[in-house]
mmCIF file with all atom_site columns, C-alpha atoms in Angstrom:
data_model
loop_
_atom_site.group_PDB
_atom_site.id
_atom_site.type_symbol
_atom_site.label_atom_id
_atom_site.label_alt_id
_atom_site.label_comp_id
_atom_site.label_asym_id
_atom_site.label_entity_id
_atom_site.label_seq_id
_atom_site.pdbx_PDB_ins_code
_atom_site.Cartn_x
_atom_site.Cartn_y
_atom_site.Cartn_z
_atom_site.occupancy
_atom_site.B_iso_or_equiv
_atom_site.pdbx_formal_charge
_atom_site.auth_seq_id
_atom_site.auth_comp_id
_atom_site.auth_asym_id
_atom_site.auth_atom_id
_atom_site.pdbx_PDB_model_num
ATOM 1   C CA . LYS A 1 1   ? 95.058  102.593 162.180 1.00 73.00 ? 1   LYS A CA 1
ATOM 2   C CA . ASP A 1 2   ? 97.032  105.438 160.694 1.00 84.00 ? 2   ASP A CA 1
ATOM 3   C CA . PHE A 1 3   ? 99.458  107.431 162.818 1.00 89.00 ? 3   PHE A CA 1
ATOM 4   C CA . THR A 1 4   ? 102.183 110.045 162.335 1.00 93.00 ? 4   THR A CA 1
ATOM 5   C CA . LEU A 1 5   ? 105.870 109.722 163.223 1.00 94.00 ? 5   LEU A CA 1
ATOM 6   C CA . THR A 1 6   ? 107.868 112.954 163.462 1.00 95.00 ? 6   THR A CA 1
ATOM 7   C CA . LEU A 1 7   ? 111.670 112.919 163.452 1.00 95.00 ? 7   LEU A CA 1
ATOM 8   C CA . THR A 1 8   ? 114.108 115.752 164.089 1.00 95.00 ? 8   THR A CA 1
ATOM 9   C CA . ILE A 1 9   ? 117.415 115.538 162.220 1.00 95.00 ? 9   ILE A CA 1
ATOM 10  C CA . LYS A 1 10  ? 120.309 117.728 163.414 1.00 95.00 ? 10  LYS A CA 1
ATOM 11  C CA . ASN A 1 11  ? 123.867 118.098 162.165 1.00 95.00 ? 11  ASN A CA 1
ATOM 12  C CA . THR A 1 12  ? 125.841 118.052 165.414 1.00 93.00 ? 12  THR A CA 1
ATOM 13  C CA . GLY A 1 13  ? 129.214 118.019 163.620 1.00 91.00 ? 13  GLY A CA 1
ATOM 14  C CA . ASP A 1 14  ? 131.477 120.886 162.593 1.00 93.00 ? 14  ASP A CA 1
ATOM 15  C CA . SER A 1 15  ? 131.226 120.480 158.814 1.00 93.00 ? 15  SER A CA 1
ATOM 16  C CA . THR A 1 16  ? 128.458 120.452 156.217 1.00 95.00 ? 16  THR A CA 1
ATOM 17  C CA . ALA A 1 17  ? 126.748 117.168 155.392 1.00 95.00 ? 17  ALA A CA 1
ATOM 18  C CA . GLN A 1 18  ? 125.756 117.042 151.720 1.00 95.00 ? 18  GLN A CA 1
ATOM 19  C CA . GLN A 1 19  ? 123.175 114.931 149.901 1.00 95.00 ? 19  GLN A CA 1
ATOM 20  C CA . VAL A 1 20  ? 121.528 113.926 153.174 1.00 96.00 ? 20  VAL A CA 1
ATOM 21  C CA . ILE A 1 21  ? 119.037 111.083 152.740 1.00 97.00 ? 21  ILE A CA 1
ATOM 22  C CA . VAL A 1 22  ? 116.857 109.666 155.510 1.00 97.00 ? 22  VAL A CA 1
ATOM 23  C CA . GLN A 1 23  ? 115.252 106.244 155.153 1.00 97.00 ? 23  GLN A CA 1
ATOM 24  C CA . LEU A 1 24  ? 112.713 104.807 157.586 1.00 96.00 ? 24  LEU A CA 1
ATOM 25  C CA . THR A 1 25  ? 112.297 101.028 157.793 1.00 96.00 ? 25  THR A CA 1
ATOM 26  C CA . PRO A 1 26  ? 109.252 99.907  159.801 1.00 95.00 ? 26  PRO A CA 1
ATOM 27  C CA . PRO A 1 27  ? 109.009 96.471  161.438 1.00 94.00 ? 27  PRO A CA 1
ATOM 28  C CA . GLN A 1 28  ? 106.700 93.730  160.256 1.00 91.00 ? 28  GLN A CA 1
ATOM 29  C CA . GLY A 1 29  ? 103.065 94.679  160.684 1.00 89.00 ? 29  GLY A CA 1
ATOM 30  C CA . PHE A 1 30  ? 103.586 98.333  159.743 1.00 93.00 ? 30  PHE A CA 1
ATOM 31  C CA . SER A 1 31  ? 103.621 100.127 156.390 1.00 93.00 ? 31  SER A CA 1
ATOM 32  C CA . THR A 1 32  ? 104.511 103.654 155.289 1.00 93.00 ? 32  THR A CA 1
ATOM 33  C CA . LEU A 1 33  ? 101.768 105.687 153.599 1.00 94.00 ? 33  LEU A CA 1
ATOM 34  C CA . THR A 1 34  ? 104.244 108.388 152.588 1.00 93.00 ? 34  THR A CA 1
ATOM 35  C CA . PRO A 1 35  ? 107.653 107.884 150.889 1.00 94.00 ? 35  PRO A CA 1
ATOM 36  C CA . SER A 1 36  ? 110.002 106.080 153.260 1.00 94.00 ? 36  SER A CA 1
ATOM 37  C CA . THR A 1 37  ? 113.073 107.803 151.784 1.00 95.00 ? 37  THR A CA 1
ATOM 38  C CA . LEU A 1 38  ? 113.444 111.583 152.012 1.00 95.00 ? 38  LEU A CA 1
ATOM 39  C CA . ASN A 1 39  ? 116.170 113.796 150.528 1.00 96.00 ? 39  ASN A CA 1
ATOM 40  C CA . LEU A 1 40  ? 117.122 116.681 152.829 1.00 95.00 ? 40  LEU A CA 1
ATOM 41  C CA . GLY A 1 41  ? 119.852 118.199 150.663 1.00 94.00 ? 41  GLY A CA 1
ATOM 42  C CA . SER A 1 42  ? 122.693 119.796 152.644 1.00 95.00 ? 42  SER A CA 1
ATOM 43  C CA . LEU A 1 43  ? 122.833 120.364 156.403 1.00 95.00 ? 43  LEU A CA 1
ATOM 44  C CA . LYS A 1 44  ? 125.286 122.896 157.769 1.00 95.00 ? 44  LYS A CA 1
ATOM 45  C CA . PRO A 1 45  ? 126.662 122.511 161.308 1.00 95.00 ? 45  PRO A CA 1
ATOM 46  C CA . GLY A 1 46  ? 123.806 123.088 163.733 1.00 95.00 ? 46  GLY A CA 1
ATOM 47  C CA . ASP A 1 47  ? 121.112 122.852 161.045 1.00 96.00 ? 47  ASP A CA 1
ATOM 48  C CA . VAL A 1 48  ? 117.894 121.129 162.106 1.00 96.00 ? 48  VAL A CA 1
ATOM 49  C CA . ARG A 1 49  ? 115.227 119.586 159.882 1.00 95.00 ? 49  ARG A CA 1
ATOM 50  C CA . THR A 1 50  ? 111.922 118.068 160.937 1.00 96.00 ? 50  THR A CA 1
ATOM 51  C CA . ILE A 1 51  ? 110.422 115.305 158.829 1.00 96.00 ? 51  ILE A CA 1
ATOM 52  C CA . THR A 1 52  ? 107.111 113.496 159.141 1.00 95.00 ? 52  THR A CA 1
ATOM 53  C CA . TYR A 1 53  ? 106.081 110.014 158.109 1.00 96.00 ? 53  TYR A CA 1
ATOM 54  C CA . LYS A 1 54  ? 102.547 108.733 157.932 1.00 95.00 ? 54  LYS A CA 1
ATOM 55  C CA . LEU A 1 55  ? 102.289 105.056 158.831 1.00 94.00 ? 55  LEU A CA 1
ATOM 56  C CA . LYS A 1 56  ? 99.680  102.368 159.240 1.00 92.00 ? 56  LYS A CA 1
ATOM 57  C CA . ALA A 1 57  ? 99.572  99.511  161.721 1.00 89.00 ? 57  ALA A CA 1
ATOM 58  C CA . SER A 1 58  ? 98.060  96.237  160.546 1.00 87.00 ? 58  SER A CA 1
ATOM 59  C CA . PRO A 1 59  ? 95.352  94.487  162.584 1.00 81.00 ? 59  PRO A CA 1
ATOM 60  C CA . THR A 1 60  ? 97.961  91.876  163.580 1.00 82.00 ? 60  THR A CA 1
ATOM 61  C CA . ALA A 1 61  ? 100.044 94.469  165.459 1.00 83.00 ? 61  ALA A CA 1
ATOM 62  C CA . ARG A 1 62  ? 99.592  94.083  169.213 1.00 82.00 ? 62  ARG A CA 1
ATOM 63  C CA . GLU A 1 63  ? 98.745  96.947  171.521 1.00 79.00 ? 63  GLU A CA 1
ATOM 64  C CA . GLY A 1 64  ? 101.054 97.535  174.456 1.00 76.00 ? 64  GLY A CA 1
ATOM 65  C CA . VAL A 1 65  ? 104.111 96.247  172.549 1.00 85.00 ? 65  VAL A CA 1
ATOM 66  C CA . ILE A 1 66  ? 107.115 98.448  171.777 1.00 89.00 ? 66  ILE A CA 1
ATOM 67  C CA . TYR A 1 67  ? 108.115 98.029  168.108 1.00 94.00 ? 67  TYR A CA 1
ATOM 68  C CA . THR A 1 68  ? 111.549 98.879  166.713 1.00 95.00 ? 68  THR A CA 1
ATOM 69  C CA . PHE A 1 69  ? 111.837 101.172 163.681 1.00 96.00 ? 69  PHE A CA 1
ATOM 70  C CA . SER A 1 70  ? 115.155 101.688 161.867 1.00 96.00 ? 70  SER A CA 1
ATOM 71  C CA . VAL A 1 71  ? 116.265 105.128 160.670 1.00 96.00 ? 71  VAL A CA 1
ATOM 72  C CA . ASP A 1 72  ? 119.207 105.158 158.226 1.00 97.00 ? 72  ASP A CA 1
ATOM 73  C CA . ILE A 1 73  ? 120.874 108.476 157.409 1.00 96.00 ? 73  ILE A CA 1
ATOM 74  C CA . GLY A 1 74  ? 123.242 108.679 154.458 1.00 96.00 ? 74  GLY A CA 1
ATOM 75  C CA . TYR A 1 75  ? 125.324 111.730 153.536 1.00 96.00 ? 75  TYR A CA 1
ATOM 76  C CA . VAL A 1 76  ? 128.540 112.904 151.875 1.00 95.00 ? 76  VAL A CA 1
ATOM 77  C CA . ASP A 1 77  ? 131.112 114.598 154.114 1.00 93.00 ? 77  ASP A CA 1
ATOM 78  C CA . GLU A 1 78  ? 133.423 117.528 153.295 1.00 90.00 ? 78  GLU A CA 1
ATOM 79  C CA . LEU A 1 79  ? 135.981 115.137 151.765 1.00 91.00 ? 79  LEU A CA 1
ATOM 80  C CA . GLY A 1 80  ? 133.429 113.641 149.404 1.00 93.00 ? 80  GLY A CA 1
ATOM 81  C CA . VAL A 1 81  ? 133.236 110.363 151.346 1.00 94.00 ? 81  VAL A CA 1
ATOM 82  C CA . ALA A 1 82  ? 129.813 108.700 151.588 1.00 96.00 ? 82  ALA A CA 1
ATOM 83  C CA . ARG A 1 83  ? 128.845 107.848 155.136 1.00 95.00 ? 83  ARG A CA 1
ATOM 84  C CA . THR A 1 84  ? 125.853 106.236 156.812 1.00 94.00 ? 84  THR A CA 1
ATOM 85  C CA . SER A 1 85  ? 124.495 105.961 160.331 1.00 93.00 ? 85  SER A CA 1
ATOM 86  C CA . ARG A 1 86  ? 121.634 103.937 161.770 1.00 95.00 ? 86  ARG A CA 1
ATOM 87  C CA . SER A 1 87  ? 119.378 104.673 164.733 1.00 94.00 ? 87  SER A CA 1
ATOM 88  C CA . LEU A 1 88  ? 116.791 102.379 166.280 1.00 95.00 ? 88  LEU A CA 1
ATOM 89  C CA . LEU A 1 89  ? 113.555 103.843 167.608 1.00 94.00 ? 89  LEU A CA 1
ATOM 90  C CA . GLY A 1 90  ? 111.328 102.006 170.069 1.00 93.00 ? 90  GLY A CA 1
ATOM 91  C CA . ILE A 1 91  ? 107.728 103.053 169.447 1.00 90.00 ? 91  ILE A CA 1
ATOM 92  C CA . PRO A 1 92  ? 104.883 101.765 171.634 1.00 86.00 ? 92  PRO A CA 1
ATOM 93  C CA . LEU A 1 93  ? 101.609 100.884 169.948 1.00 84.00 ? 93  LEU A CA 1
ATOM 94  C CA . HIS A 1 94  ? 98.754  102.402 171.892 1.00 80.00 ? 94  HIS A CA 1
ATOM 95  C CA . GLY A 1 95  ? 95.242  101.086 172.001 1.00 83.00 ? 95  GLY A CA 1
ATOM 96  C CA . THR A 1 96  ? 92.305  103.465 171.805 1.00 86.00 ? 96  THR A CA 1
ATOM 97  C CA . VAL A 1 97  ? 89.648  104.491 174.294 1.00 92.00 ? 97  VAL A CA 1
ATOM 98  C CA . GLU A 1 98  ? 86.480  105.837 172.684 1.00 93.00 ? 98  GLU A CA 1
ATOM 99  C CA . LEU A 1 99  ? 83.745  106.836 175.116 1.00 96.00 ? 99  LEU A CA 1
ATOM 100 C CA . VAL A 1 100 ? 80.105  106.995 174.029 1.00 96.00 ? 100 VAL A CA 1
ATOM 101 C CA . THR A 1 101 ? 76.880  107.384 176.000 1.00 97.00 ? 101 THR A CA 1
ATOM 102 C CA . TYR A 1 102 ? 73.293  106.281 175.470 1.00 95.00 ? 102 TYR A CA 1
ATOM 103 C CA . ASP A 1 103 ? 70.059  105.779 177.438 1.00 96.00 ? 103 ASP A CA 1
ATOM 104 C CA . VAL A 1 104 ? 70.513  109.289 178.809 1.00 95.00 ? 104 VAL A CA 1
ATOM 105 C CA . GLU A 1 105 ? 68.006  110.684 181.306 1.00 94.00 ? 105 GLU A CA 1
ATOM 106 C CA . ALA A 1 106 ? 68.552  114.191 182.657 1.00 88.00 ? 106 ALA A CA 1
ATOM 107 C CA . GLY A 1 107 ? 65.697  116.340 183.802 1.00 75.00 ? 107 GLY A CA 1
ATOM 108 C CA . PRO A 1 108 ? 63.699  118.309 183.306 1.00 82.00 ? 108 PRO A CA 1
ATOM 109 C CA . ALA A 1 109 ? 65.364  120.155 186.144 1.00 91.00 ? 109 ALA A CA 1
ATOM 110 C CA . ILE A 1 110 ? 63.956  122.671 188.604 1.00 93.00 ? 110 ILE A CA 1
ATOM 111 C CA . PRO A 1 111 ? 65.915  125.653 189.961 1.00 94.00 ? 111 PRO A CA 1
ATOM 112 C CA . GLY A 1 112 ? 67.021  125.108 193.535 1.00 92.00 ? 112 GLY A CA 1
ATOM 113 C CA . ALA A 1 113 ? 66.409  121.358 193.371 1.00 93.00 ? 113 ALA A CA 1
ATOM 114 C CA . PRO A 1 114 ? 68.692  118.339 192.936 1.00 94.00 ? 114 PRO A CA 1
ATOM 115 C CA . LEU A 1 115 ? 69.014  116.660 189.552 1.00 94.00 ? 115 LEU A CA 1
ATOM 116 C CA . THR A 1 116 ? 69.929  113.041 188.829 1.00 95.00 ? 116 THR A CA 1
ATOM 117 C CA . LEU A 1 117 ? 71.766  112.331 185.580 1.00 96.00 ? 117 LEU A CA 1
ATOM 118 C CA . THR A 1 118 ? 71.703  108.707 184.447 1.00 96.00 ? 118 THR A CA 1
ATOM 119 C CA . PHE A 1 119 ? 73.267  107.197 181.339 1.00 97.00 ? 119 PHE A CA 1
ATOM 120 C CA . THR A 1 120 ? 75.061  104.139 180.060 1.00 97.00 ? 120 THR A CA 1
ATOM 121 C CA . LEU A 1 121 ? 78.774  104.558 179.395 1.00 97.00 ? 121 LEU A CA 1
ATOM 122 C CA . LEU A 1 122 ? 80.455  102.415 176.742 1.00 97.00 ? 122 LEU A CA 1
ATOM 123 C CA . ASN A 1 123 ? 84.096  102.147 175.738 1.00 96.00 ? 123 ASN A CA 1
ATOM 124 C CA . ARG A 1 124 ? 84.055  101.526 171.977 1.00 93.00 ? 124 ARG A CA 1
ATOM 125 C CA . GLY A 1 125 ? 87.848  101.512 171.801 1.00 89.00 ? 125 GLY A CA 1
ATOM 126 C CA . THR A 1 126 ? 90.320  98.665  171.801 1.00 85.00 ? 126 THR A CA 1
ATOM 127 C CA . THR A 1 127 ? 91.949  98.983  175.227 1.00 88.00 ? 127 THR A CA 1
ATOM 128 C CA . THR A 1 128 ? 90.850  99.296  178.854 1.00 93.00 ? 128 THR A CA 1
ATOM 129 C CA . ALA A 1 129 ? 90.478  102.685 180.510 1.00 95.00 ? 129 ALA A CA 1
ATOM 130 C CA . SER A 1 130 ? 91.923  102.120 184.000 1.00 96.00 ? 130 SER A CA 1
ATOM 131 C CA . TYR A 1 131 ? 91.334  104.051 187.246 1.00 97.00 ? 131 TYR A CA 1
ATOM 132 C CA . THR A 1 132 ? 88.313  105.673 185.600 1.00 97.00 ? 132 THR A CA 1
ATOM 133 C CA . THR A 1 133 ? 86.691  108.463 187.610 1.00 98.00 ? 133 THR A CA 1
ATOM 134 C CA . LEU A 1 134 ? 83.648  110.585 186.712 1.00 98.00 ? 134 LEU A CA 1
ATOM 135 C CA . ALA A 1 135 ? 82.622  113.923 188.182 1.00 97.00 ? 135 ALA A CA 1
ATOM 136 C CA . ILE A 1 136 ? 80.068  116.590 187.326 1.00 96.00 ? 136 ILE A CA 1
ATOM 137 C CA . VAL A 1 137 ? 81.775  119.877 186.436 1.00 96.00 ? 137 VAL A CA 1
ATOM 138 C CA . SER A 1 138 ? 80.744  122.905 188.483 1.00 95.00 ? 138 SER A CA 1
ATOM 139 C CA . GLU A 1 139 ? 79.843  125.153 185.577 1.00 94.00 ? 139 GLU A CA 1
ATOM 140 C CA . GLY A 1 140 ? 76.862  127.256 184.542 1.00 93.00 ? 140 GLY A CA 1
ATOM 141 C CA . PRO A 1 141 ? 73.743  126.499 186.571 1.00 95.00 ? 141 PRO A CA 1
ATOM 142 C CA . PHE A 1 142 ? 75.010  123.139 187.850 1.00 96.00 ? 142 PHE A CA 1
ATOM 143 C CA . LYS A 1 143 ? 77.215  122.095 190.743 1.00 95.00 ? 143 LYS A CA 1
ATOM 144 C CA . PRO A 1 144 ? 78.022  118.571 191.943 1.00 96.00 ? 144 PRO A CA 1
ATOM 145 C CA . LEU A 1 145 ? 76.221  117.122 194.936 1.00 94.00 ? 145 LEU A CA 1
ATOM 146 C CA . GLU A 1 146 ? 78.661  114.289 195.558 1.00 94.00 ? 146 GLU A CA 1
ATOM 147 C CA . GLU A 1 147 ? 82.323  113.368 195.391 1.00 95.00 ? 147 GLU A CA 1
ATOM 148 C CA . PRO A 1 148 ? 83.766  112.068 192.078 1.00 96.00 ? 148 PRO A CA 1
ATOM 149 C CA . THR A 1 149 ? 82.561  108.570 191.250 1.00 96.00 ? 149 THR A CA 1
ATOM 150 C CA . TYR A 1 150 ? 85.294  105.933 190.879 1.00 97.00 ? 150 TYR A CA 1
ATOM 151 C CA . ILE A 1 151 ? 84.408  103.073 188.515 1.00 95.00 ? 151 ILE A CA 1
ATOM 152 C CA . GLY A 1 152 ? 87.867  101.519 188.024 1.00 95.00 ? 152 GLY A CA 1
ATOM 153 C CA . ASP A 1 153 ? 88.460  99.560  184.815 1.00 96.00 ? 153 ASP A CA 1
ATOM 154 C CA . LEU A 1 154 ? 86.240  100.378 181.849 1.00 96.00 ? 154 LEU A CA 1
ATOM 155 C CA . ASP A 1 155 ? 86.795  97.493  179.453 1.00 95.00 ? 155 ASP A CA 1
ATOM 156 C CA . PRO A 1 156 ? 85.972  97.658  175.735 1.00 94.00 ? 156 PRO A CA 1
ATOM 157 C CA . ASN A 1 157 ? 82.390  96.737  174.824 1.00 94.00 ? 157 ASN A CA 1
ATOM 158 C CA . ALA A 1 158 ? 81.275  96.465  178.461 1.00 95.00 ? 158 ALA A CA 1
ATOM 159 C CA . PRO A 1 159 ? 78.308  98.861  179.005 1.00 97.00 ? 159 PRO A CA 1
ATOM 160 C CA . LEU A 1 160 ? 78.192  100.422 182.455 1.00 97.00 ? 160 LEU A CA 1
ATOM 161 C CA . PRO A 1 161 ? 75.176  102.260 183.972 1.00 97.00 ? 161 PRO A CA 1
ATOM 162 C CA . ILE A 1 162 ? 76.107  105.581 185.590 1.00 97.00 ? 162 ILE A CA 1
ATOM 163 C CA . SER A 1 163 ? 74.173  107.796 187.996 1.00 96.00 ? 163 SER A CA 1
ATOM 164 C CA . LEU A 1 164 ? 75.415  111.241 189.080 1.00 96.00 ? 164 LEU A CA 1
ATOM 165 C CA . LYS A 1 165 ? 73.764  113.962 191.159 1.00 95.00 ? 165 LYS A CA 1
ATOM 166 C CA . ALA A 1 166 ? 73.908  117.719 190.690 1.00 96.00 ? 166 ALA A CA 1
ATOM 167 C CA . MET A 1 167 ? 72.202  120.778 192.151 1.00 95.00 ? 167 MET A CA 1
ATOM 168 C CA . VAL A 1 168 ? 70.544  123.389 189.967 1.00 95.00 ? 168 VAL A CA 1
ATOM 169 C CA . LYS A 1 169 ? 71.243  126.918 191.186 1.00 94.00 ? 169 LYS A CA 1
ATOM 170 C CA . PRO A 1 170 ? 68.108  128.659 192.503 1.00 93.00 ? 170 PRO A CA 1
ATOM 171 C CA . ASP A 1 171 ? 68.423  131.710 190.229 1.00 91.00 ? 171 ASP A CA 1
ATOM 172 C CA . THR A 1 172 ? 68.640  129.682 186.992 1.00 92.00 ? 172 THR A CA 1
ATOM 173 C CA . ALA A 1 173 ? 66.388  130.990 184.230 1.00 93.00 ? 173 ALA A CA 1
ATOM 174 C CA . GLU A 1 174 ? 64.213  128.685 182.176 1.00 92.00 ? 174 GLU A CA 1
ATOM 175 C CA . GLY A 1 175 ? 66.045  127.173 179.207 1.00 93.00 ? 175 GLY A CA 1
ATOM 176 C CA . GLU A 1 176 ? 68.377  124.423 177.998 1.00 93.00 ? 176 GLU A CA 1
ATOM 177 C CA . TYR A 1 177 ? 71.891  124.198 179.439 1.00 95.00 ? 177 TYR A CA 1
ATOM 178 C CA . PRO A 1 178 ? 74.934  121.965 178.895 1.00 95.00 ? 178 PRO A CA 1
ATOM 179 C CA . LEU A 1 179 ? 75.863  119.723 181.811 1.00 96.00 ? 179 LEU A CA 1
ATOM 180 C CA . LYS A 1 180 ? 79.476  118.562 181.649 1.00 97.00 ? 180 LYS A CA 1
ATOM 181 C CA . VAL A 1 181 ? 80.923  115.395 183.148 1.00 97.00 ? 181 VAL A CA 1
ATOM 182 C CA . LYS A 1 182 ? 84.698  115.087 183.531 1.00 97.00 ? 182 LYS A CA 1
ATOM 183 C CA . VAL A 1 183 ? 86.112  111.621 182.831 1.00 98.00 ? 183 VAL A CA 1
ATOM 184 C CA . TYR A 1 184 ? 89.630  110.797 184.012 1.00 97.00 ? 184 TYR A CA 1
ATOM 185 C CA . TYR A 1 185 ? 91.441  107.537 183.209 1.00 97.00 ? 185 TYR A CA 1
ATOM 186 C CA . LYS A 1 186 ? 94.841  105.965 182.578 1.00 94.00 ? 186 LYS A CA 1
ATOM 187 C CA . ASP A 1 187 ? 95.782  104.020 179.457 1.00 88.00 ? 187 ASP A CA 1
ATOM 188 C CA . GLU A 1 188 ? 97.830  100.820 179.177 1.00 82.00 ? 188 GLU A CA 1
ATOM 189 C CA . TYR A 1 189 ? 101.063 102.837 179.515 1.00 81.00 ? 189 TYR A CA 1
ATOM 190 C CA . ASN A 1 190 ? 99.788  104.465 182.733 1.00 87.00 ? 190 ASN A CA 1
ATOM 191 C CA . GLU A 1 191 ? 99.457  107.833 181.004 1.00 88.00 ? 191 GLU A CA 1
ATOM 192 C CA . ASP A 1 192 ? 96.752  110.221 182.207 1.00 94.00 ? 192 ASP A CA 1
ATOM 193 C CA . HIS A 1 193 ? 93.806  111.217 180.033 1.00 96.00 ? 193 HIS A CA 1
ATOM 194 C CA . THR A 1 194 ? 90.903  113.597 180.629 1.00 97.00 ? 194 THR A CA 1
ATOM 195 C CA . GLU A 1 195 ? 87.768  113.827 178.511 1.00 96.00 ? 195 GLU A CA 1
ATOM 196 C CA . TYR A 1 196 ? 84.488  115.679 178.892 1.00 97.00 ? 196 TYR A CA 1
ATOM 197 C CA . LEU A 1 197 ? 81.000  114.357 178.204 1.00 97.00 ? 197 LEU A CA 1
ATOM 198 C CA . THR A 1 198 ? 78.305  116.978 177.574 1.00 96.00 ? 198 THR A CA 1
ATOM 199 C CA . PHE A 1 199 ? 74.584  116.481 178.146 1.00 96.00 ? 199 PHE A CA 1
ATOM 200 C CA . LYS A 1 200 ? 71.751  118.897 177.375 1.00 94.00 ? 200 LYS A CA 1
ATOM 201 C CA . VAL A 1 201 ? 69.463  119.525 180.331 1.00 95.00 ? 201 VAL A CA 1
ATOM 202 C CA . LYS A 1 202 ? 66.175  121.420 180.177 1.00 94.00 ? 202 LYS A CA 1
ATOM 203 C CA . VAL A 1 203 ? 65.569  123.651 183.182 1.00 93.00 ? 203 VAL A CA 1
ATOM 204 C CA . LEU A 1 204 ? 61.960  124.553 183.897 1.00 92.00 ? 204 LEU A CA 1
ATOM 205 C CA . LYS A 1 205 ? 60.702  127.901 185.122 1.00 85.00 ? 205 LYS A CA 1
ATOM 206 C CA . ALA A 1 206 ? 60.994  128.276 188.867 1.00 74.00 ? 206 ALA A CA 1
ATOM 207 C CA . THR A 1 207 ? 57.703  127.771 190.662 1.00 69.00 ? 207 THR A CA 1
ATOM 208 C CA . SER A 1 208 ? 56.477  130.338 193.176 1.00 59.00 ? 208 SER A CA 1
ATOM 209 C CA . PRO A 1 209 ? 55.235  129.070 196.538 1.00 55.00 ? 209 PRO A CA 1
ATOM 210 C CA . LEU A 1 210 ? 51.511  129.220 197.074 1.00 48.00 ? 210 LEU A CA 1
ATOM 211 C CA . PRO A 1 211 ? 50.333  132.018 199.408 1.00 52.00 ? 211 PRO A CA 1
ATOM 212 C CA . THR A 1 212 ? 49.484  130.936 202.930 1.00 55.00 ? 212 THR A CA 1
ATOM 213 C CA . PRO A 1 213 ? 45.767  131.426 203.667 1.00 55.00 ? 213 PRO A CA 1
#
């Protein structure tokens, strides 16, 4: 897939660097979609430039591996001498987690009564979502009836049935409302992620109790 690499170039010296050229060399399995060589002109002491490369990883590149990119900077110093420097960047290749739902059942709901939301959760990405936890968000007419649900590892292409319970507030008017579910997980680099799933729930008109004879 395509991704963007942003570099910040700063002249930390005490003289102007002229004819500054930056060249990015990706490792095998990666290609640049924008020019790999950029001309920055002159950089005075303390000057900062930000440059962006658009790159593409081939299907053979492995997720979870740190790949080394080379950055060569060429310039001419105040004496007219051409100089070069090289930096190596270690860039991890992340997999993707793409959450989709289907077979959704939610309602109709009744004010003042519990509601059960059921659906199938699927990770259509390329890497496992670890430590996955789901929880109904207390928002609008809904509030959770249970603690967050821990499901652990959500592997790619492994459908998982989910059932969550919420309470509909007694004063909720008839209509259709969004019910949000918070999904928390960690990726293969142990970084935290939070996503929200939204479901439409139809709330019926509250029923009045029958008079006692």
